[in-house]
PDB file of C-alpha atoms in Angstrom:
ATOM      1  CA  UNK A   1      58.752  73.538 -68.388  1.00  0.00           C
ATOM      2  CA  UNK A   2      57.644  74.256 -71.955  1.00  0.00           C
ATOM      3  CA  UNK A   3      61.235  73.785 -73.071  1.00  0.00           C
ATOM      4  CA  UNK A   4      61.401  70.355 -71.418  1.00  0.00           C
ATOM      5  CA  UNK A   5      58.160  69.328 -73.169  1.00  0.00           C
ATOM      6  CA  UNK A   6      59.559  70.480 -76.514  1.00  0.00           C
ATOM      7  CA  UNK A   7      62.737  68.430 -75.869  1.00  0.00           C
ATOM      8  CA  UNK A   8      60.741  65.417 -74.877  1.00  0.00           C
ATOM      9  CA  UNK A   9      58.559  65.716 -78.021  1.00  0.00           C
ATOM     10  CA  UNK A  10      61.685  66.059 -80.188  1.00  0.00           C
ATOM     11  CA  UNK A  11      63.373  63.002 -78.501  1.00  0.00           C
ATOM     12  CA  UNK A  12      60.098  61.051 -78.992  1.00  0.00           C
ATOM     13  CA  UNK A  13      60.113  61.926 -82.699  1.00  0.00           C
ATOM     14  CA  UNK A  14      63.711  60.811 -83.115  1.00  0.00           C
ATOM     15  CA  UNK A  15      63.007  57.637 -81.269  1.00  0.00           C
ATOM     16  CA  UNK A  16      59.920  57.011 -83.387  1.00  0.00           C
ATOM     17  CA  UNK A  17      61.786  57.485 -86.637  1.00  0.00           C
ATOM     18  CA  UNK A  18      64.653  55.319 -85.512  1.00  0.00           C
ATOM     19  CA  UNK A  19      62.484  52.491 -84.402  1.00  0.00           C
ATOM     20  CA  UNK A  20      60.788  52.468 -87.786  1.00  0.00           C
ATOM     21  CA  UNK A  21      64.138  51.702 -89.449  1.00  0.00           C
ATOM     22  CA  UNK A  22      65.787  48.706 -87.643  1.00  0.00           C
ATOM     23  CA  UNK A  23      69.187  49.458 -89.109  1.00  0.00           C
ATOM     24  CA  UNK A  24      69.196  52.960 -87.917  1.00  0.00           C
ATOM     25  CA  UNK A  25      67.828  51.865 -84.529  1.00  0.00           C
ATOM     26  CA  UNK A  26      70.653  49.362 -84.149  1.00  0.00           C
ATOM     27  CA  UNK A  27      73.223  52.032 -85.168  1.00  0.00           C
ATOM     28  CA  UNK A  28      71.643  54.431 -82.561  1.00  0.00           C
ATOM     29  CA  UNK A  29      71.747  51.794 -79.863  1.00  0.00           C
ATOM     30  CA  UNK A  30      75.317  50.904 -80.703  1.00  0.00           C
ATOM     31  CA  UNK A  31      76.321  54.549 -80.556  1.00  0.00           C
ATOM     32  CA  UNK A  32      74.527  55.055 -77.257  1.00  0.00           C
ATOM     33  CA  UNK A  33      76.254  52.043 -75.825  1.00  0.00           C
ATOM     34  CA  UNK A  34      79.651  53.410 -77.003  1.00  0.00           C
ATOM     35  CA  UNK A  35      78.907  56.736 -75.308  1.00  0.00           C
ATOM     36  CA  UNK A  36      77.934  55.048 -72.089  1.00  0.00           C
ATOM     37  CA  UNK A  37      81.058  52.842 -72.150  1.00  0.00           C
ATOM     38  CA  UNK A  38      83.265  55.866 -72.787  1.00  0.00           C
ATOM     39  CA  UNK A  39      81.691  57.836 -69.938  1.00  0.00           C
ATOM     40  CA  UNK A  40      81.992  54.932 -67.520  1.00  0.00           C
ATOM     41  CA  UNK A  41      85.675  54.489 -68.540  1.00  0.00           C
ATOM     42  CA  UNK A  42      86.364  58.162 -67.988  1.00  0.00           C
ATOM     43  CA  UNK A  43      84.636  58.160 -64.579  1.00  0.00           C
ATOM     44  CA  UNK A  44      86.585  55.062 -63.502  1.00  0.00           C
ATOM     45  CA  UNK A  45      89.906  56.601 -64.657  1.00  0.00           C
ATOM     46  CA  UNK A  46      89.097  59.844 -62.780  1.00  0.00           C
ATOM     47  CA  UNK A  47      88.398  57.884 -59.603  1.00  0.00           C
ATOM     48  CA  UNK A  48      91.588  55.929 -59.922  1.00  0.00           C
ATOM     49  CA  UNK A  49      93.486  59.126 -60.553  1.00  0.00           C
ATOM     50  CA  UNK A  50      92.033  60.787 -57.488  1.00  0.00           C
ATOM     51  CA  UNK A  51      92.783  57.737 -55.364  1.00  0.00           C
ATOM     52  CA  UNK A  52      96.413  57.570 -56.637  1.00  0.00           C
ATOM     53  CA  UNK A  53      96.808  61.319 -55.984  1.00  0.00           C
ATOM     54  CA  UNK A  54      95.595  60.782 -52.448  1.00  0.00           C
ATOM     55  CA  UNK A  55      98.091  57.999 -51.801  1.00  0.00           C
ATOM     56  CA  UNK A  56     100.961  60.072 -53.237  1.00  0.00           C
ATOM     57  CA  UNK A  57      99.871  63.007 -51.112  1.00  0.00           C
ATOM     58  CA  UNK A  58      99.828  60.975 -47.949  1.00  0.00           C
ATOM     59  CA  UNK A  59     103.266  59.547 -48.752  1.00  0.00           C
ATOM     60  CA  UNK A  60     104.690  62.978 -49.401  1.00  0.00           C
ATOM     61  CA  UNK A  61     103.087  64.328 -46.246  1.00  0.00           C
ATOM     62  CA  UNK A  62     104.585  61.524 -44.178  1.00  0.00           C
ATOM     63  CA  UNK A  63     107.982  62.072 -45.757  1.00  0.00           C
ATOM     64  CA  UNK A  64     107.821  65.826 -45.059  1.00  0.00           C
ATOM     65  CA  UNK A  65     106.634  65.177 -41.459  1.00  0.00           C
ATOM     66  CA  UNK A  66     109.630  62.845 -40.927  1.00  0.00           C
ATOM     67  CA  UNK A  67     111.952  65.425 -42.319  1.00  0.00           C
ATOM     68  CA  UNK A  68     110.506  68.106 -39.971  1.00  0.00           C
ATOM     69  CA  UNK A  69     110.626  65.695 -37.065  1.00  0.00           C
ATOM     70  CA  UNK A  70     106.839  65.404 -36.736  1.00  0.00           C
ATOM     71  CA  UNK A  71     105.572  61.889 -36.139  1.00  0.00           C
TER      72      UNK A  71
END
């Protein structure tokens, strides 16, 4: 718990310093937005990849079942 308080205090200090300098604050916000956009893009790509893999697996399973005579 003490570590969390220390981390919160450090984050508050950084935020306080950034908010005092508008240019730095805007740079910080731009960087945070870029990080969020990247993370969302990666998550979306992962979900699409998983879905594509499932579809391929289903198709391969059906083809294998047909080959083995299982319907």
